[in-house]
mmCIF file of C-alpha atoms in Angstrom:
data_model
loop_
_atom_site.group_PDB
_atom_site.id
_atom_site.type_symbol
_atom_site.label_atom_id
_atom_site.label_comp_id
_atom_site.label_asym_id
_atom_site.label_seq_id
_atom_site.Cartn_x
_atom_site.Cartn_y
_atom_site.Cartn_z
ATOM 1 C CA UNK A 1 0.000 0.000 0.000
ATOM 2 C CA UNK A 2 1.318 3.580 -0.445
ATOM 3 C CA UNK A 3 0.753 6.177 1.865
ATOM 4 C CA UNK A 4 -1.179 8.987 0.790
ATOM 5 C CA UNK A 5 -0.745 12.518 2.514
ATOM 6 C CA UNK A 6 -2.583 15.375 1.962
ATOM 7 C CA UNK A 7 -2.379 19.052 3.052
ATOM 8 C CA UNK A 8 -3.824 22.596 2.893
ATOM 9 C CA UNK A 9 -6.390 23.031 -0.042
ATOM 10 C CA UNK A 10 -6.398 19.206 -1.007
ATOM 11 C CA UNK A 11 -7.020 18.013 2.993
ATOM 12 C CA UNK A 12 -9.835 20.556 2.903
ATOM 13 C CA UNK A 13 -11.258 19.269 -0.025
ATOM 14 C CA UNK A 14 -11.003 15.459 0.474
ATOM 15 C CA UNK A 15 -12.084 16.102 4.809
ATOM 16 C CA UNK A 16 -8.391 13.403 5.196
ATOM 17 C CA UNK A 17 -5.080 14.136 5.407
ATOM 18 C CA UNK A 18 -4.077 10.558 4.895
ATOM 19 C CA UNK A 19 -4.885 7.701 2.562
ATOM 20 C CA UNK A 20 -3.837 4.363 1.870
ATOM 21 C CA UNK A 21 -4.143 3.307 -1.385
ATOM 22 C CA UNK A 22 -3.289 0.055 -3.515
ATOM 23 C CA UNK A 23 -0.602 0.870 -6.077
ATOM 24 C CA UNK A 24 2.705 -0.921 -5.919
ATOM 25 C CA UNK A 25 4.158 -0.079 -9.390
ATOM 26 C CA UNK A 26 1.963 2.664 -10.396
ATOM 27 C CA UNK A 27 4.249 6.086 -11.427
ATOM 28 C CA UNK A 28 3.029 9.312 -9.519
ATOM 29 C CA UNK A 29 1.233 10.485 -12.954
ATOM 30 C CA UNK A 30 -1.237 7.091 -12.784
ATOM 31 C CA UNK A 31 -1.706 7.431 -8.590
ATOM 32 C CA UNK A 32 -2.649 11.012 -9.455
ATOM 33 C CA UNK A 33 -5.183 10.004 -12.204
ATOM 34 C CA UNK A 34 -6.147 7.009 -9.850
ATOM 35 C CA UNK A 35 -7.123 9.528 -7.016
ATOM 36 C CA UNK A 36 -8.683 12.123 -9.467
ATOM 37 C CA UNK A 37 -11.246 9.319 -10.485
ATOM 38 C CA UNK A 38 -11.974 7.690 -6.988
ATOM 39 C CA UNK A 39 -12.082 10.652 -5.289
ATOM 40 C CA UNK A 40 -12.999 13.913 -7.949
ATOM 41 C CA UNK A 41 -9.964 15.350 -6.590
ATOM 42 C CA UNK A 42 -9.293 18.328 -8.137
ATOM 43 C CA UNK A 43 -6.252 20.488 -9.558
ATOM 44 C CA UNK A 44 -3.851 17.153 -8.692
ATOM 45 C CA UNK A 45 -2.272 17.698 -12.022
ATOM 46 C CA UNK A 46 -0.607 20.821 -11.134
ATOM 47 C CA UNK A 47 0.650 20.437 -7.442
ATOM 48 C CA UNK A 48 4.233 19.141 -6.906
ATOM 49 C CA UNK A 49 4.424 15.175 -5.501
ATOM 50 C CA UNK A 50 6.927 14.448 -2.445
ATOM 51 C CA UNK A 51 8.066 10.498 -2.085
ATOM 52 C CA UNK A 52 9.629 10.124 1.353
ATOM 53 C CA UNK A 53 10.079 13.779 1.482
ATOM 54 C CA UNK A 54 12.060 14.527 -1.693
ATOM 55 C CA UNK A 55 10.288 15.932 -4.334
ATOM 56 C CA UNK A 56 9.518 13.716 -7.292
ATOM 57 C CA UNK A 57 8.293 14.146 -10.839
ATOM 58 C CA UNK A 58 5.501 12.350 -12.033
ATOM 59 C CA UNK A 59 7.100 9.965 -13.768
ATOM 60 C CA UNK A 60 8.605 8.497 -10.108
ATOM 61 C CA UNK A 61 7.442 4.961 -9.690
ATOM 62 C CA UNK A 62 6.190 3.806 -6.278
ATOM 63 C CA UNK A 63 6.456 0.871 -4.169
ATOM 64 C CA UNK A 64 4.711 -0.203 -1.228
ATOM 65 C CA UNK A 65 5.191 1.226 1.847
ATOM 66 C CA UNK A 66 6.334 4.366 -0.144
ATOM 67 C CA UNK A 67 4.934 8.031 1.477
ATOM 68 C CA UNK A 68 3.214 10.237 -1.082
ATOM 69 C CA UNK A 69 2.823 13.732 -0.317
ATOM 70 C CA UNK A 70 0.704 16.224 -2.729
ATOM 71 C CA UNK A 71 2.304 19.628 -1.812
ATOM 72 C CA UNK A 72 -0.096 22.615 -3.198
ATOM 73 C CA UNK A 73 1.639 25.892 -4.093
ATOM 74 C CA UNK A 74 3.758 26.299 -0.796
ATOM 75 C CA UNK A 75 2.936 29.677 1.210
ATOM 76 C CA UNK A 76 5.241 29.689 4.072
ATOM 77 C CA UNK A 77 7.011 32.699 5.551
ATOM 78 C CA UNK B 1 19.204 21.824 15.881
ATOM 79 C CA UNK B 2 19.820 25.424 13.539
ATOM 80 C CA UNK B 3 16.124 24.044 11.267
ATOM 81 C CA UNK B 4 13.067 24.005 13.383
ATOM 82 C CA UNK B 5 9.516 23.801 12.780
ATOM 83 C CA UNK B 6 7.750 25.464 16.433
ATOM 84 C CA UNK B 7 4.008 25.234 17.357
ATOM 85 C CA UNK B 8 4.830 27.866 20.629
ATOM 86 C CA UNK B 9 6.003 31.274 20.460
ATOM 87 C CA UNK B 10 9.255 32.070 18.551
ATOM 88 C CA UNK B 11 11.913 33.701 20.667
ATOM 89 C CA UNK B 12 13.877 35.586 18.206
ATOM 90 C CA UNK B 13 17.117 36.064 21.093
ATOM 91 C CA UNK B 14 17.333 32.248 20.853
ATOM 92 C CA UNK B 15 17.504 31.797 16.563
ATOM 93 C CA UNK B 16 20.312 34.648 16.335
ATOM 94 C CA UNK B 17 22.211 33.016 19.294
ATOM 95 C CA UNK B 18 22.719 29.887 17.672
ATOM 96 C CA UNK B 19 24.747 32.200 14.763
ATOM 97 C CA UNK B 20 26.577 34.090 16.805
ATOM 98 C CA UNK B 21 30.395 33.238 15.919
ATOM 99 C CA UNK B 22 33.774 34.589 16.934
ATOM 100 C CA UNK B 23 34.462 34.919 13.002
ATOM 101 C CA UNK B 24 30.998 36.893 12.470
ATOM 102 C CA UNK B 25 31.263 40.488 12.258
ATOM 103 C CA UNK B 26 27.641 40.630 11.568
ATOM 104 C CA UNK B 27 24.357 39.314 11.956
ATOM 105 C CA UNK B 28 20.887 39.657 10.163
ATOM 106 C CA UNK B 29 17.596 38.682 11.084
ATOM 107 C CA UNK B 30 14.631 38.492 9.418
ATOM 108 C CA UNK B 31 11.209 38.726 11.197
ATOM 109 C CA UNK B 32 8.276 37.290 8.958
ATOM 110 C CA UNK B 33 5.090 38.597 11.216
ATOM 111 C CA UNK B 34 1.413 38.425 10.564
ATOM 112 C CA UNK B 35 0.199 41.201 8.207
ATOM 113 C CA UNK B 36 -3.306 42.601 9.131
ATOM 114 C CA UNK B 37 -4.164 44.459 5.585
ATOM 115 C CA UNK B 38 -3.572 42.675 2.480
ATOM 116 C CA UNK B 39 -5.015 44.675 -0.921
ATOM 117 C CA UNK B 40 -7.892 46.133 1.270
ATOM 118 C CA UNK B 41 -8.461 43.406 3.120
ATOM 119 C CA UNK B 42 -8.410 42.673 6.418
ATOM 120 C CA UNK B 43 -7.036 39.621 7.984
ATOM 121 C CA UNK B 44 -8.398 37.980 11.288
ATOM 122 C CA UNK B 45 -6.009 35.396 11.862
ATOM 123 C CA UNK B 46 -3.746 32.907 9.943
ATOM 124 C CA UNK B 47 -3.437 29.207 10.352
ATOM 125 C CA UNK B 48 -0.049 28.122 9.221
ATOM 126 C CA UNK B 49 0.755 23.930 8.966
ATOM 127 C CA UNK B 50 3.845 22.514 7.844
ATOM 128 C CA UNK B 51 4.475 18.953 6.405
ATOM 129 C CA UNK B 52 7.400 19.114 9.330
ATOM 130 C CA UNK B 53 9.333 16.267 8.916
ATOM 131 C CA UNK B 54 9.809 17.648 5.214
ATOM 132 C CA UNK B 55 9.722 20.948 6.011
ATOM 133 C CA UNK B 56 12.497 20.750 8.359
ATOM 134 C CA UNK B 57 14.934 18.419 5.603
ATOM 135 C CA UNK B 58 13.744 21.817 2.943
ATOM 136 C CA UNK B 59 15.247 24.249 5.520
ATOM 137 C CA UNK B 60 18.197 22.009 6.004
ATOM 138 C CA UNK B 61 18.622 22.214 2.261
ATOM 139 C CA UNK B 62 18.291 26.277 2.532
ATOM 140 C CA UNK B 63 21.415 26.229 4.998
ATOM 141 C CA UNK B 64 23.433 23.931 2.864
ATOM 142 C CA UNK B 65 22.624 25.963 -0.272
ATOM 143 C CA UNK B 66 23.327 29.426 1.395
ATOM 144 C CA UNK B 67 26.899 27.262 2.197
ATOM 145 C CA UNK B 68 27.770 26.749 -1.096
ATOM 146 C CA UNK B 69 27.209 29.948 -1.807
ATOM 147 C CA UNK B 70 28.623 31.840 1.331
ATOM 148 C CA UNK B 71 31.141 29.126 3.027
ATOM 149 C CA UNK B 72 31.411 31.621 6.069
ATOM 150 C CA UNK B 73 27.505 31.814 6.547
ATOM 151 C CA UNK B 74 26.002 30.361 9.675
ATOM 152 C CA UNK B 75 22.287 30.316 9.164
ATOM 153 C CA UNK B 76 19.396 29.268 11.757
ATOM 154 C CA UNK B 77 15.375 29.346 10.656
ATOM 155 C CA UNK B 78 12.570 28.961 12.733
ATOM 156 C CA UNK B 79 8.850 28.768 11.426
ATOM 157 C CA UNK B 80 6.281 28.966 13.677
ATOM 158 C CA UNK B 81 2.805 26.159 12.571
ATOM 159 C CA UNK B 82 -0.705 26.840 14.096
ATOM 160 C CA UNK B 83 -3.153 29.809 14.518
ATOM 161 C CA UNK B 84 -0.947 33.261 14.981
ATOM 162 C CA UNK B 85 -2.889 36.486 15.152
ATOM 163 C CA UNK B 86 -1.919 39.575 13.739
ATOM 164 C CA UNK B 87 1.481 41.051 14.769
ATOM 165 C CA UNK B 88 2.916 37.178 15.529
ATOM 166 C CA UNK B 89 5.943 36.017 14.448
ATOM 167 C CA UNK B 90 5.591 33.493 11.554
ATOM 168 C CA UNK B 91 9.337 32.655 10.965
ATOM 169 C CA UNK B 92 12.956 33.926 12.011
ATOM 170 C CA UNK B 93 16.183 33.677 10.176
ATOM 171 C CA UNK B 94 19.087 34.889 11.641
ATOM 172 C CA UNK B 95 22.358 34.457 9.285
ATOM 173 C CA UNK B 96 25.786 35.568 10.196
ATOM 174 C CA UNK B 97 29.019 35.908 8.456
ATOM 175 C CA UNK B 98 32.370 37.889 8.961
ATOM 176 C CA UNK B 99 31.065 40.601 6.701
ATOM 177 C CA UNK B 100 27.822 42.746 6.398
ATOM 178 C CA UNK B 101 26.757 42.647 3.117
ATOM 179 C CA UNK B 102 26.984 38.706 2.526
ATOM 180 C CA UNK B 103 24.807 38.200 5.587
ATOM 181 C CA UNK B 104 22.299 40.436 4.657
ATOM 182 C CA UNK B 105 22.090 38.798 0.901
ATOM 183 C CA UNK B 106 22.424 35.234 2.499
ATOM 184 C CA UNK B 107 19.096 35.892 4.354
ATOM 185 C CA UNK B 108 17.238 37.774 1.722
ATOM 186 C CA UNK B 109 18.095 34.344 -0.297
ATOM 187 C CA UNK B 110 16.887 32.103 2.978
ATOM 188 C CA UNK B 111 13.190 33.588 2.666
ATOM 189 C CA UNK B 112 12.541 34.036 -1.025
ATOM 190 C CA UNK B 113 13.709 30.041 -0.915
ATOM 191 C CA UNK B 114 11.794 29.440 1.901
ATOM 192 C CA UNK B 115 8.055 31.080 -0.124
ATOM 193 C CA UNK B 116 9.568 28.265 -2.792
ATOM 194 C CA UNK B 117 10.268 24.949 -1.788
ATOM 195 C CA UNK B 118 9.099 24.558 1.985
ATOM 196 C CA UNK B 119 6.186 22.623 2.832
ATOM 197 C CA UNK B 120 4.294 24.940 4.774
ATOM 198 C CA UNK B 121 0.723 26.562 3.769
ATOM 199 C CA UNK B 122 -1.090 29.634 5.712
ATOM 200 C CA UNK B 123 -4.656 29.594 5.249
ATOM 201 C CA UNK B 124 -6.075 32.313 4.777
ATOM 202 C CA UNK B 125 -9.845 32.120 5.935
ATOM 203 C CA UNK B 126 -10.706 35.054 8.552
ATOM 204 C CA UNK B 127 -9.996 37.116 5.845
ATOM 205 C CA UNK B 128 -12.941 39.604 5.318
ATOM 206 C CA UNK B 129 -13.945 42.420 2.549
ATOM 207 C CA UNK B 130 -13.471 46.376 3.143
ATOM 208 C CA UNK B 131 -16.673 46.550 4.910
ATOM 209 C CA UNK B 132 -17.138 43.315 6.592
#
């Protein structure tokens, strides 16, 4: 399973801040669409994707027990 | 620990002591606070939340990258997570270095970094129109 995190905007919109979701060998690009259709997630497309805390591009490809995070437009400071 | 995420209070005394150097002939600090007005409108509060234990790696990054750029640098960042009010402190930085103007660019560099790769969001409900 990977470990689905969500913050700001996207935890608002989804009422979770984490998920676990079935996709061992799925890239970030098909977990995004995955999550788009299950949960009519919004505006995934254009947020940057953290595995284990680095940030990865969608083409990353996960394995279980990976952490995704969906990081919206940061707006620290 | 020069990289921390806080849910109390910053105390700015103790993010510029952990720069202060016997080779530093100056220090800069930067004091991000809560801004009431913002293009006519008024803000209430701000919630700020971090994704810390990535957040706290990003500002680890910041320091190294302000190395490579200023080898002399010492650099410490605190942001503060949770509901501040207007006036709080959102985020110290306090860089030193043996001269003035590299610590002054070094932390100009921290916090435009910082509003770019940093896990941290402010939401900004409590924000009202002119007249409400």
């Amino acid at each position: 399973m990977i470990n689905v995190l969500l913050f700001a905007q996207l935890k608002d919109e989804l009422g979770k801040e984490t998920l676990s979701i079935e996709g061992n060998g799925m890239s970030v690009a098909q977990l995004k669409g995955k999550m788009k259709v299950d949960f009519q997630l919004e505006g995934l497309e254009t947020v940057m994707t953290a595995v284990n805390e680095e940030f990865a591009d969608d083409d990353t490809i996960l394995s279980d027990g990976d952490t995704v995070a969906f990081i919206p437009p940061v707006s620290g400071g | 620990m020069n990289y921390n995420i806080s849910k109390e209070p910053i105390v700015i005394q103790e993010v510029i002591d952990k720069v202060v150097s016997r080779n530093a002939g100056a220090v800069t600090t930067f004091i991000g606070t809560v801004r009431e007005m913002t293009k006519g409108k008024k803000t209430l509060f701000l919630i700020y939340e971090a994704y810390v234990p990535m957040a706290i790696k990003k500002l680890e990054q910041i320091g190294s990258e302000i190395k490579e750029r200023w080898p002399d640098a010492e650099t410490a960042i605190t942001h503060r997570v949770g509901k501040l009010e207007i006036t709080d402190i959102a985020v110290v930085i306090a860089v030193s270095t043996p001269h003035r103007n590299d610590a002054y660019e070094a932390n100009r560099y921290a916090i435009e970094r910082i509003k770019e790769i940093v896990p941290i969001w402010k939401k900004n409900t409590g924000k009202m129109g002119r007249h409400g």
